[in-house]
PDB file of C-alpha atoms in Angstrom:
ATOM      1  CA  MET A   1       1.321  26.272  13.485  1.00 63.00           C
ATOM      2  CA  LEU A   2       2.043  22.882  15.051  1.00 78.00           C
ATOM      3  CA  ARG A   3       2.543  20.266  12.339  1.00 92.00           C
ATOM      4  CA  GLU A   4       1.304  16.943  13.706  1.00 96.00           C
ATOM      5  CA  ILE A   5       1.718  13.618  11.941  1.00 97.00           C
ATOM      6  CA  ASP A   6       0.621  10.157  13.052  1.00 98.00           C
ATOM      7  CA  VAL A   7       2.736   7.360  11.558  1.00 98.00           C
ATOM      8  CA  VAL A   8       1.195   3.870  11.455  1.00 98.00           C
ATOM      9  CA  ILE A   9       3.565   0.928  11.082  1.00 98.00           C
ATOM     10  CA  SER A  10       1.987  -2.518  10.783  1.00 97.00           C
ATOM     11  CA  THR A  11       4.361  -5.446  11.268  1.00 95.00           C
ATOM     12  CA  ASN A  12       4.238  -9.185  11.870  1.00 93.00           C
ATOM     13  CA  LYS A  13       7.982  -9.434  12.495  1.00 92.00           C
ATOM     14  CA  ASP A  14      10.322  -9.116  15.454  1.00 92.00           C
ATOM     15  CA  LEU A  15      10.235  -5.537  16.747  1.00 94.00           C
ATOM     16  CA  LEU A  16      14.037  -5.255  16.782  1.00 94.00           C
ATOM     17  CA  GLY A  17      13.930  -4.971  12.995  1.00 94.00           C
ATOM     18  CA  LEU A  18      12.231  -1.562  13.270  1.00 97.00           C
ATOM     19  CA  GLU A  19      15.122   0.296  14.889  1.00 97.00           C
ATOM     20  CA  THR A  20      16.591   1.841  11.724  1.00 97.00           C
ATOM     21  CA  LEU A  21      13.180   2.977  10.464  1.00 97.00           C
ATOM     22  CA  ILE A  22      12.224   4.462  13.844  1.00 97.00           C
ATOM     23  CA  ASN A  23      15.489   6.436  13.897  1.00 97.00           C
ATOM     24  CA  GLN A  24      14.788   7.723  10.383  1.00 97.00           C
ATOM     25  CA  ILE A  25      11.332   8.870  11.496  1.00 97.00           C
ATOM     26  CA  LYS A  26      12.713  10.606  14.584  1.00 96.00           C
ATOM     27  CA  ASN A  27      15.401  12.425  12.579  1.00 95.00           C
ATOM     28  CA  GLN A  28      13.232  13.972   9.874  1.00 95.00           C
ATOM     29  CA  SER A  29      13.889  17.506   8.608  1.00 93.00           C
ATOM     30  CA  GLY A  30      11.487  20.252   9.674  1.00 91.00           C
ATOM     31  CA  LYS A  31       9.625  20.751  12.910  1.00 92.00           C
ATOM     32  CA  PHE A  32       6.967  18.078  13.344  1.00 95.00           C
ATOM     33  CA  GLU A  33       5.106  16.603  16.286  1.00 96.00           C
ATOM     34  CA  VAL A  34       5.272  12.931  15.318  1.00 97.00           C
ATOM     35  CA  SER A  35       3.371  10.117  17.025  1.00 97.00           C
ATOM     36  CA  ILE A  36       4.164   6.544  16.005  1.00 98.00           C
ATOM     37  CA  ILE A  37       1.565   3.785  16.199  1.00 98.00           C
ATOM     38  CA  ILE A  38       2.965   0.235  16.061  1.00 97.00           C
ATOM     39  CA  ILE A  39       0.363  -2.391  15.152  1.00 97.00           C
ATOM     40  CA  HIS A  40       2.060  -5.703  15.899  1.00 96.00           C
ATOM     41  CA  GLN A  41       0.423  -8.715  14.260  1.00 92.00           C
ATOM     42  CA  TYR A  42       2.202 -11.282  16.353  1.00 86.00           C
ATOM     43  CA  ARG A  43       1.407 -14.461  18.258  1.00 80.00           C
ATOM     44  CA  ARG A  44       2.198 -12.859  21.609  1.00 79.00           C
ATOM     45  CA  VAL A  45       2.741  -9.464  23.235  1.00 78.00           C
ATOM     46  CA  GLU A  46       6.461  -8.717  23.366  1.00 77.00           C
ATOM     47  CA  ASN A  47       8.501  -6.603  25.746  1.00 85.00           C
ATOM     48  CA  LEU A  48       9.321  -3.402  23.917  1.00 92.00           C
ATOM     49  CA  PRO A  49      12.955  -2.808  22.931  1.00 94.00           C
ATOM     50  CA  LYS A  50      14.452   0.342  24.469  1.00 95.00           C
ATOM     51  CA  PHE A  51      14.182   2.340  21.245  1.00 96.00           C
ATOM     52  CA  LEU A  52      10.379   1.873  21.322  1.00 95.00           C
ATOM     53  CA  VAL A  53       9.956   2.992  24.941  1.00 94.00           C
ATOM     54  CA  ASP A  54       8.783   6.524  24.243  1.00 94.00           C
ATOM     55  CA  ASN A  55       5.666   8.503  25.163  1.00 94.00           C
ATOM     56  CA  LYS A  56       5.261   9.317  21.449  1.00 96.00           C
ATOM     57  CA  ILE A  57       5.104   5.627  20.495  1.00 97.00           C
ATOM     58  CA  LEU A  58       1.909   3.610  20.978  1.00 96.00           C
ATOM     59  CA  TYR A  59       2.095  -0.190  20.752  1.00 96.00           C
ATOM     60  CA  LYS A  60      -0.858  -2.497  20.096  1.00 95.00           C
ATOM     61  CA  ASN A  61      -0.738  -6.239  19.606  1.00 94.00           C
ATOM     62  CA  LEU A  62      -3.201  -8.003  17.307  1.00 93.00           C
ATOM     63  CA  ALA A  63      -3.418 -11.783  17.052  1.00 88.00           C
ATOM     64  CA  GLU A  64      -5.093 -11.661  13.635  1.00 90.00           C
ATOM     65  CA  GLN A  65      -2.736 -11.704  10.640  1.00 92.00           C
ATOM     66  CA  ASN A  66      -4.630  -9.265   8.435  1.00 95.00           C
ATOM     67  CA  LEU A  67      -2.975  -6.088   7.134  1.00 96.00           C
ATOM     68  CA  SER A  68      -6.212  -4.241   6.347  1.00 97.00           C
ATOM     69  CA  ASN A  69      -7.463  -4.908   9.862  1.00 96.00           C
ATOM     70  CA  ALA A  70      -4.154  -3.650  11.266  1.00 97.00           C
ATOM     71  CA  LYS A  71      -4.410  -0.448   9.222  1.00 97.00           C
ATOM     72  CA  ASN A  72      -7.954   0.069  10.453  1.00 97.00           C
ATOM     73  CA  GLU A  73      -6.713  -0.177  14.031  1.00 97.00           C
ATOM     74  CA  GLY A  74      -4.127   2.462  13.184  1.00 97.00           C
ATOM     75  CA  ILE A  75      -6.812   4.763  11.779  1.00 96.00           C
ATOM     76  CA  LYS A  76      -8.909   4.334  14.923  1.00 95.00           C
ATOM     77  CA  LEU A  77      -5.947   5.143  17.177  1.00 96.00           C
ATOM     78  CA  SER A  78      -4.794   8.138  15.137  1.00 95.00           C
ATOM     79  CA  ARG A  79      -5.590  11.542  16.638  1.00 93.00           C
ATOM     80  CA  SER A  80      -3.814  13.908  14.226  1.00 94.00           C
ATOM     81  CA  LYS A  81      -5.354  15.429  11.119  1.00 93.00           C
ATOM     82  CA  ILE A  82      -2.514  14.051   8.985  1.00 96.00           C
ATOM     83  CA  MET A  83      -1.535  10.391   9.101  1.00 97.00           C
ATOM     84  CA  THR A  84       0.640   8.131   7.004  1.00 98.00           C
ATOM     85  CA  PHE A  85       1.283   4.406   6.651  1.00 98.00           C
ATOM     86  CA  ILE A  86       4.843   3.135   6.393  1.00 97.00           C
ATOM     87  CA  ASP A  87       5.816  -0.501   5.760  1.00 96.00           C
ATOM     88  CA  ASP A  88       8.123  -2.185   8.241  1.00 95.00           C
ATOM     89  CA  ASP A  89      10.820  -2.986   5.644  1.00 95.00           C
ATOM     90  CA  VAL A  90      11.267   0.382   3.923  1.00 96.00           C
ATOM     91  CA  SER A  91      13.780   3.196   4.243  1.00 97.00           C
ATOM     92  CA  ILE A  92      12.879   6.903   4.069  1.00 97.00           C
ATOM     93  CA  SER A  93      15.040   9.922   3.280  1.00 94.00           C
ATOM     94  CA  GLN A  94      15.488  12.727   5.793  1.00 95.00           C
ATOM     95  CA  ASP A  95      13.120  15.098   3.972  1.00 95.00           C
ATOM     96  CA  TYR A  96      10.350  12.528   3.439  1.00 96.00           C
ATOM     97  CA  PHE A  97       7.919  14.141   5.891  1.00 97.00           C
ATOM     98  CA  LEU A  98       8.696  17.739   4.922  1.00 96.00           C
ATOM     99  CA  SER A  99       8.347  17.189   1.170  1.00 95.00           C
ATOM    100  CA  SER A 100       5.202  15.104   1.622  1.00 97.00           C
ATOM    101  CA  TRP A 101       3.628  17.678   3.955  1.00 96.00           C
ATOM    102  CA  GLU A 102       4.296  20.512   1.507  1.00 96.00           C
ATOM    103  CA  PHE A 103       2.842  18.581  -1.449  1.00 96.00           C
ATOM    104  CA  LEU A 104      -0.181  17.464   0.566  1.00 96.00           C
ATOM    105  CA  ASN A 105      -1.060  21.016   1.572  1.00 94.00           C
ATOM    106  CA  ARG A 106      -0.132  22.670  -1.717  1.00 96.00           C
ATOM    107  CA  ASN A 107      -2.560  20.408  -3.605  1.00 96.00           C
ATOM    108  CA  ASN A 108      -5.175  20.224  -0.830  1.00 95.00           C
ATOM    109  CA  CYS A 109      -5.092  16.410  -1.001  1.00 96.00           C
ATOM    110  CA  ASP A 110      -7.429  14.083   0.822  1.00 96.00           C
ATOM    111  CA  LEU A 111      -5.158  11.175  -0.072  1.00 97.00           C
ATOM    112  CA  MET A 112      -1.601  11.151  -1.371  1.00 98.00           C
ATOM    113  CA  PHE A 113       0.760   8.392  -2.480  1.00 97.00           C
ATOM    114  CA  CYS A 114       4.492   8.875  -2.957  1.00 97.00           C
ATOM    115  CA  ARG A 115       6.815   7.281  -5.448  1.00 96.00           C
ATOM    116  CA  ILE A 116       8.646   4.210  -4.134  1.00 96.00           C
ATOM    117  CA  ASN A 117      12.092   3.269  -5.403  1.00 96.00           C
ATOM    118  CA  LYS A 118      13.880  -0.045  -5.196  1.00 94.00           C
ATOM    119  CA  MET A 119      16.208  -0.212  -2.228  1.00 94.00           C
ATOM    120  CA  ASN A 120      19.531   1.604  -2.798  1.00 90.00           C
ATOM    121  CA  SER A 121      18.399   2.713  -6.236  1.00 92.00           C
ATOM    122  CA  ASN A 122      16.630   5.478  -8.136  1.00 91.00           C
ATOM    123  CA  LEU A 123      14.656   2.908 -10.123  1.00 94.00           C
ATOM    124  CA  PRO A 124      10.919   2.798  -9.330  1.00 94.00           C
ATOM    125  CA  LEU A 125       9.545  -0.268  -7.559  1.00 94.00           C
ATOM    126  CA  SER A 126       6.797  -0.400 -10.192  1.00 92.00           C
ATOM    127  CA  ARG A 127       6.998   0.700 -13.811  1.00 90.00           C
ATOM    128  CA  ASN A 128       3.720   2.548 -13.168  1.00 93.00           C
ATOM    129  CA  MET A 129       5.523   4.980 -10.839  1.00 95.00           C
ATOM    130  CA  LYS A 130       6.534   7.632 -13.360  1.00 94.00           C
ATOM    131  CA  ASP A 131       8.473  10.870 -12.904  1.00 94.00           C
ATOM    132  CA  ASN A 132       5.427  13.128 -13.181  1.00 96.00           C
ATOM    133  CA  SER A 133       3.046  13.874 -10.321  1.00 97.00           C
ATOM    134  CA  LYS A 134      -0.652  13.590 -11.163  1.00 97.00           C
ATOM    135  CA  LYS A 135      -4.184  13.621  -9.898  1.00 98.00           C
ATOM    136  CA  ILE A 136      -5.519  10.097  -9.455  1.00 98.00           C
ATOM    137  CA  ASN A 137      -8.645   8.722 -11.080  1.00 97.00           C
ATOM    138  CA  TYR A 138     -10.017   5.239 -11.785  1.00 97.00           C
ATOM    139  CA  PHE A 139      -7.700   4.754 -14.767  1.00 96.00           C
ATOM    140  CA  ASN A 140      -4.286   5.671 -13.344  1.00 96.00           C
ATOM    141  CA  SER A 141      -4.273   4.407  -9.744  1.00 96.00           C
ATOM    142  CA  SER A 142      -1.768   1.597 -10.388  1.00 95.00           C
ATOM    143  CA  CYS A 143       1.070   3.907  -9.293  1.00 96.00           C
ATOM    144  CA  CYS A 144      -0.355   4.060  -5.753  1.00 97.00           C
ATOM    145  CA  LEU A 145       0.720   1.660  -2.999  1.00 95.00           C
ATOM    146  CA  SER A 146      -0.313   1.890   0.633  1.00 94.00           C
ATOM    147  CA  SER A 147       3.352   1.677   1.692  1.00 93.00           C
ATOM    148  CA  SER A 148       3.517   5.435   1.035  1.00 96.00           C
ATOM    149  CA  MET A 149      -0.085   6.455   1.691  1.00 97.00           C
ATOM    150  CA  TRP A 150      -0.984   9.744   3.394  1.00 98.00           C
ATOM    151  CA  ILE A 151      -4.458  10.668   4.656  1.00 97.00           C
ATOM    152  CA  ASN A 152      -5.622  14.222   5.305  1.00 95.00           C
ATOM    153  CA  LYS A 153      -8.600  13.819   7.627  1.00 90.00           C
ATOM    154  CA  LYS A 154     -10.619  16.897   6.753  1.00 80.00           C
ATOM    155  CA  GLU A 155     -13.834  15.470   8.151  1.00 72.00           C
ATOM    156  CA  ASN A 156     -14.656  13.606  11.352  1.00 66.00           C
ATOM    157  CA  GLU A 157     -15.831  10.458   9.592  1.00 72.00           C
ATOM    158  CA  ASN A 158     -13.057   7.993   8.684  1.00 83.00           C
ATOM    159  CA  LEU A 159     -12.971   5.613   5.745  1.00 92.00           C
ATOM    160  CA  TYR A 160     -11.678   2.113   6.521  1.00 95.00           C
ATOM    161  CA  PHE A 161     -10.025  -0.726   4.617  1.00 96.00           C
ATOM    162  CA  ASP A 162     -11.971  -3.835   3.585  1.00 95.00           C
ATOM    163  CA  LYS A 163     -10.732  -6.714   5.785  1.00 95.00           C
ATOM    164  CA  ASN A 164     -11.523  -9.201   3.007  1.00 95.00           C
ATOM    165  CA  ILE A 165      -8.941  -7.606   0.692  1.00 96.00           C
ATOM    166  CA  GLY A 166      -5.211  -7.251   1.352  1.00 95.00           C
ATOM    167  CA  LEU A 167      -2.258  -9.165   2.772  1.00 94.00           C
ATOM    168  CA  GLY A 168      -3.404 -11.897   5.157  1.00 93.00           C
ATOM    169  CA  ALA A 169      -6.938 -11.989   3.713  1.00 94.00           C
ATOM    170  CA  LYS A 170      -8.341 -14.495   1.231  1.00 92.00           C
ATOM    171  CA  PHE A 171      -7.870 -11.897  -1.498  1.00 96.00           C
ATOM    172  CA  GLY A 172      -4.270 -10.889  -0.895  1.00 94.00           C
ATOM    173  CA  SER A 173      -3.861  -7.426  -2.438  1.00 95.00           C
ATOM    174  CA  GLY A 174      -5.764  -4.456  -3.827  1.00 95.00           C
ATOM    175  CA  ASP A 175      -6.504  -2.890  -0.442  1.00 96.00           C
ATOM    176  CA  GLU A 176      -5.170   0.535  -1.409  1.00 97.00           C
ATOM    177  CA  THR A 177      -6.948   0.489  -4.793  1.00 97.00           C
ATOM    178  CA  ASP A 178     -10.207  -0.447  -3.093  1.00 97.00           C
ATOM    179  CA  PHE A 179      -9.643   2.452  -0.675  1.00 97.00           C
ATOM    180  CA  ILE A 180      -8.973   4.765  -3.646  1.00 97.00           C
ATOM    181  CA  PHE A 181     -12.115   3.664  -5.501  1.00 97.00           C
ATOM    182  CA  SER A 182     -14.228   4.205  -2.385  1.00 95.00           C
ATOM    183  CA  SER A 183     -12.627   7.633  -1.882  1.00 96.00           C
ATOM    184  CA  LEU A 184     -13.220   8.622  -5.513  1.00 96.00           C
ATOM    185  CA  SER A 185     -16.893   7.718  -5.143  1.00 94.00           C
ATOM    186  CA  LEU A 186     -16.959  10.238  -2.259  1.00 93.00           C
ATOM    187  CA  LYS A 187     -15.319  12.903  -4.484  1.00 94.00           C
ATOM    188  CA  LYS A 188     -12.055  12.833  -2.543  1.00 95.00           C
ATOM    189  CA  LYS A 189      -9.010  14.562  -4.022  1.00 97.00           C
ATOM    190  CA  ILE A 190      -6.178  12.073  -4.567  1.00 98.00           C
ATOM    191  CA  TYR A 191      -2.658  12.660  -5.891  1.00 98.00           C
ATOM    192  CA  TYR A 192       0.469  10.703  -6.775  1.00 98.00           C
ATOM    193  CA  ASN A 193       3.604  12.568  -5.721  1.00 97.00           C
ATOM    194  CA  SER A 194       6.601  11.664  -7.890  1.00 96.00           C
ATOM    195  CA  LYS A 195       9.064  14.007  -6.189  1.00 90.00           C
ATOM    196  CA  VAL A 196       9.247  12.199  -2.853  1.00 81.00           C
ATOM    197  CA  SER A 197      10.656   8.728  -2.529  1.00 78.00           C
ATOM    198  CA  MET A 198      10.912   5.936  -0.074  1.00 94.00           C
ATOM    199  CA  TYR A 199      12.944   2.802  -0.686  1.00 97.00           C
ATOM    200  CA  HIS A 200      11.542  -0.716  -0.691  1.00 96.00           C
ATOM    201  CA  PRO A 201      13.151  -4.174  -1.114  1.00 95.00           C
ATOM    202  CA  GLU A 202      12.683  -5.715  -4.558  1.00 91.00           C
ATOM    203  CA  GLU A 203       9.601  -7.868  -5.017  1.00 90.00           C
ATOM    204  CA  PHE A 204      11.381 -11.251  -5.242  1.00 92.00           C
ATOM    205  CA  ILE A 205      13.410 -10.806  -2.045  1.00 90.00           C
ATOM    206  CA  GLY A 206      12.705 -13.729   0.304  1.00 88.00           C
ATOM    207  CA  LEU A 207      11.128 -15.880  -2.408  1.00 90.00           C
ATOM    208  CA  ASP A 208      13.393 -18.914  -2.762  1.00 87.00           C
ATOM    209  CA  ASN A 209      11.623 -20.962  -5.411  1.00 95.00           C
ATOM    210  CA  SER A 210       8.996 -20.918  -8.154  1.00 96.00           C
ATOM    211  CA  LYS A 211       6.273 -22.220  -5.840  1.00 96.00           C
ATOM    212  CA  GLN A 212       6.714 -19.304  -3.438  1.00 97.00           C
ATOM    213  CA  ILE A 213       6.679 -16.789  -6.304  1.00 97.00           C
ATOM    214  CA  TYR A 214       3.509 -18.320  -7.734  1.00 97.00           C
ATOM    215  CA  SER A 215       1.771 -18.420  -4.346  1.00 97.00           C
ATOM    216  CA  LYS A 216       2.540 -14.772  -3.546  1.00 96.00           C
ATOM    217  CA  PHE A 217       1.412 -13.359  -6.876  1.00 97.00           C
ATOM    218  CA  PHE A 218      -1.585 -15.656  -7.227  1.00 98.00           C
ATOM    219  CA  SER A 219      -2.832 -14.209  -3.919  1.00 97.00           C
ATOM    220  CA  TYR A 220      -2.110 -10.688  -5.208  1.00 97.00           C
ATOM    221  CA  GLY A 221      -4.019 -11.465  -8.402  1.00 97.00           C
ATOM    222  CA  MET A 222      -6.998 -12.734  -6.412  1.00 97.00           C
ATOM    223  CA  GLY A 223      -7.146  -9.411  -4.592  1.00 97.00           C
ATOM    224  CA  GLN A 224      -7.042  -7.450  -7.830  1.00 97.00           C
ATOM    225  CA  GLY A 225      -9.791  -9.568  -9.371  1.00 97.00           C
ATOM    226  CA  ALA A 226     -11.952  -9.315  -6.247  1.00 97.00           C
ATOM    227  CA  LEU A 227     -11.563  -5.531  -6.288  1.00 96.00           C
ATOM    228  CA  TYR A 228     -13.293  -5.178  -9.660  1.00 97.00           C
ATOM    229  CA  LYS A 229     -16.039  -7.613  -8.652  1.00 96.00           C
ATOM    230  CA  LYS A 230     -16.669  -5.680  -5.430  1.00 96.00           C
ATOM    231  CA  HIS A 231     -17.224  -2.388  -7.266  1.00 95.00           C
ATOM    232  CA  TYR A 232     -19.013  -3.991 -10.220  1.00 94.00           C
ATOM    233  CA  ASN A 233     -22.533  -3.016  -9.127  1.00 90.00           C
ATOM    234  CA  LYS A 234     -21.504   0.635  -8.699  1.00 91.00           C
ATOM    235  CA  ASN A 235     -20.210   0.979 -12.269  1.00 92.00           C
ATOM    236  CA  LYS A 236     -20.480  -2.163 -14.392  1.00 95.00           C
ATOM    237  CA  PHE A 237     -18.899  -0.809 -17.569  1.00 97.00           C
ATOM    238  CA  LEU A 238     -15.943   0.781 -15.777  1.00 97.00           C
ATOM    239  CA  CYS A 239     -15.132  -2.312 -13.711  1.00 97.00           C
ATOM    240  CA  ILE A 240     -15.419  -4.734 -16.631  1.00 97.00           C
ATOM    241  CA  TYR A 241     -13.192  -2.465 -18.716  1.00 98.00           C
ATOM    242  CA  LEU A 242     -10.553  -2.193 -15.969  1.00 97.00           C
ATOM    243  CA  TYR A 243     -10.740  -5.907 -15.225  1.00 98.00           C
ATOM    244  CA  PHE A 244     -10.112  -6.989 -18.819  1.00 98.00           C
ATOM    245  CA  LEU A 245      -7.442  -4.325 -19.255  1.00 97.00           C
ATOM    246  CA  SER A 246      -5.725  -5.772 -16.192  1.00 97.00           C
ATOM    247  CA  LEU A 247      -5.899  -9.291 -17.658  1.00 98.00           C
ATOM    248  CA  ILE A 248      -4.424  -8.070 -20.940  1.00 98.00           C
ATOM    249  CA  LYS A 249      -1.512  -6.438 -19.090  1.00 97.00           C
ATOM    250  CA  SER A 250      -0.777  -9.730 -17.337  1.00 97.00           C
ATOM    251  CA  VAL A 251      -0.813 -11.634 -20.639  1.00 98.00           C
ATOM    252  CA  LEU A 252       1.520  -9.065 -22.200  1.00 97.00           C
ATOM    253  CA  GLY A 253       3.809  -9.433 -19.177  1.00 97.00           C
ATOM    254  CA  ILE A 254       3.955 -13.210 -19.676  1.00 98.00           C
ATOM    255  CA  PHE A 255       5.005 -12.913 -23.327  1.00 97.00           C
ATOM    256  CA  LEU A 256       7.401 -10.029 -22.720  1.00 97.00           C
ATOM    257  CA  TYR A 257       9.367 -11.909 -20.067  1.00 96.00           C
ATOM    258  CA  LEU A 258       9.241 -15.146 -22.039  1.00 97.00           C
ATOM    259  CA  PHE A 259      11.043 -13.243 -24.784  1.00 95.00           C
ATOM    260  CA  PHE A 260      13.710 -12.080 -22.320  1.00 94.00           C
ATOM    261  CA  PHE A 261      13.901 -15.527 -20.608  1.00 94.00           C
ATOM    262  CA  LYS A 262      13.096 -14.069 -17.167  1.00 95.00           C
ATOM    263  CA  LEU A 263      11.421 -17.049 -15.522  1.00 96.00           C
ATOM    264  CA  LYS A 264      10.552 -15.351 -12.223  1.00 96.00           C
ATOM    265  CA  ASN A 265       8.612 -12.631 -14.023  1.00 96.00           C
ATOM    266  CA  VAL A 266       6.867 -15.165 -16.273  1.00 98.00           C
ATOM    267  CA  ILE A 267       5.665 -17.022 -13.169  1.00 98.00           C
ATOM    268  CA  LYS A 268       4.651 -13.727 -11.561  1.00 97.00           C
ATOM    269  CA  TYR A 269       2.474 -12.581 -14.460  1.00 98.00           C
ATOM    270  CA  PHE A 270       0.929 -16.010 -15.030  1.00 98.00           C
ATOM    271  CA  ALA A 271       0.028 -16.210 -11.332  1.00 98.00           C
ATOM    272  CA  LEU A 272      -1.423 -12.698 -11.445  1.00 98.00           C
ATOM    273  CA  PHE A 273      -3.461 -13.562 -14.557  1.00 98.00           C
ATOM    274  CA  TYR A 274      -4.963 -16.728 -13.101  1.00 98.00           C
ATOM    275  CA  GLY A 275      -5.436 -15.162  -9.663  1.00 98.00           C
ATOM    276  CA  LYS A 276      -7.409 -12.260 -11.129  1.00 98.00           C
ATOM    277  CA  ILE A 277      -9.838 -14.677 -12.781  1.00 98.00           C
ATOM    278  CA  VAL A 278     -10.278 -16.738  -9.607  1.00 97.00           C
ATOM    279  CA  GLY A 279     -10.644 -13.629  -7.432  1.00 97.00           C
ATOM    280  CA  PHE A 280     -13.237 -12.053  -9.725  1.00 97.00           C
ATOM    281  CA  ASN A 281     -15.271 -15.261  -9.866  1.00 95.00           C
ATOM    282  CA  ASN A 282     -15.078 -16.043  -6.135  1.00 94.00           C
ATOM    283  CA  TYR A 283     -15.590 -12.651  -4.474  1.00 93.00           C
ATOM    284  CA  LYS A 284     -19.363 -13.088  -4.539  1.00 79.00           C
ATOM    285  CA  ASN A 285     -19.042 -15.954  -2.039  1.00 46.00           C
ATOM    286  CA  ILE A 286     -18.162 -13.585   0.841  1.00 52.00           C
ATOM    287  CA  GLN A 287     -20.435 -10.631   0.143  1.00 47.00           C
TER     288      GLN A 287
END
């Protein structure tokens, strides 16, 4: 049986920065037929570096800086039954594809998300990424990030990301959770896989001051608030419960990191808290 995987990498950076990741993809354990789709959100079409000149690599330039739109383009271009999204700044171990493939098929997943560790560490990127694998529902999806998302396309009809939610949109996060909620409403089978890891830079890398930290996480909070407003009419009680639970977690985060005098985290959780309120209140303006 030929094991085909389409890998979608969305990036708005210089293509030379992808060389290490591309080599990691090409040197995976197991026998796989891997096609790589590069969605380049960049101001101009670039000449491809030599390591990207390959008949198994497809390049597409998009002028619009919108991650959900870029992912949708990747879905449209994908031809394999199994596809995965990988961020442009991560590192993957040599058995990432093999372990993910085995888990995906063993559990008959429609969607799967893998654990993500901090770069050069065994510590999870998010405290929600525990050591136990689990089936995902509306109450435990916070361990799932699209950086490690796998799709098993069992049917011909594809589900797409909401272009109004996610990095580059007005509501700057929550795209994978929105995708999960939509998939759950269609009775899709979704799992978090704790046994496979990729490695991601820590969340404050590249943020040089308090203003940049606030701006990033305020945008993230807006996306999370908008998410609950979007799905409100489908299940009012569930969305209100999850929304207020999310606000409470942000408030607890503020006080926890005040106690430990970790200013960056205090700013992060305050920005998330306020962003969630603004996002929930404003989402109606674009429906």
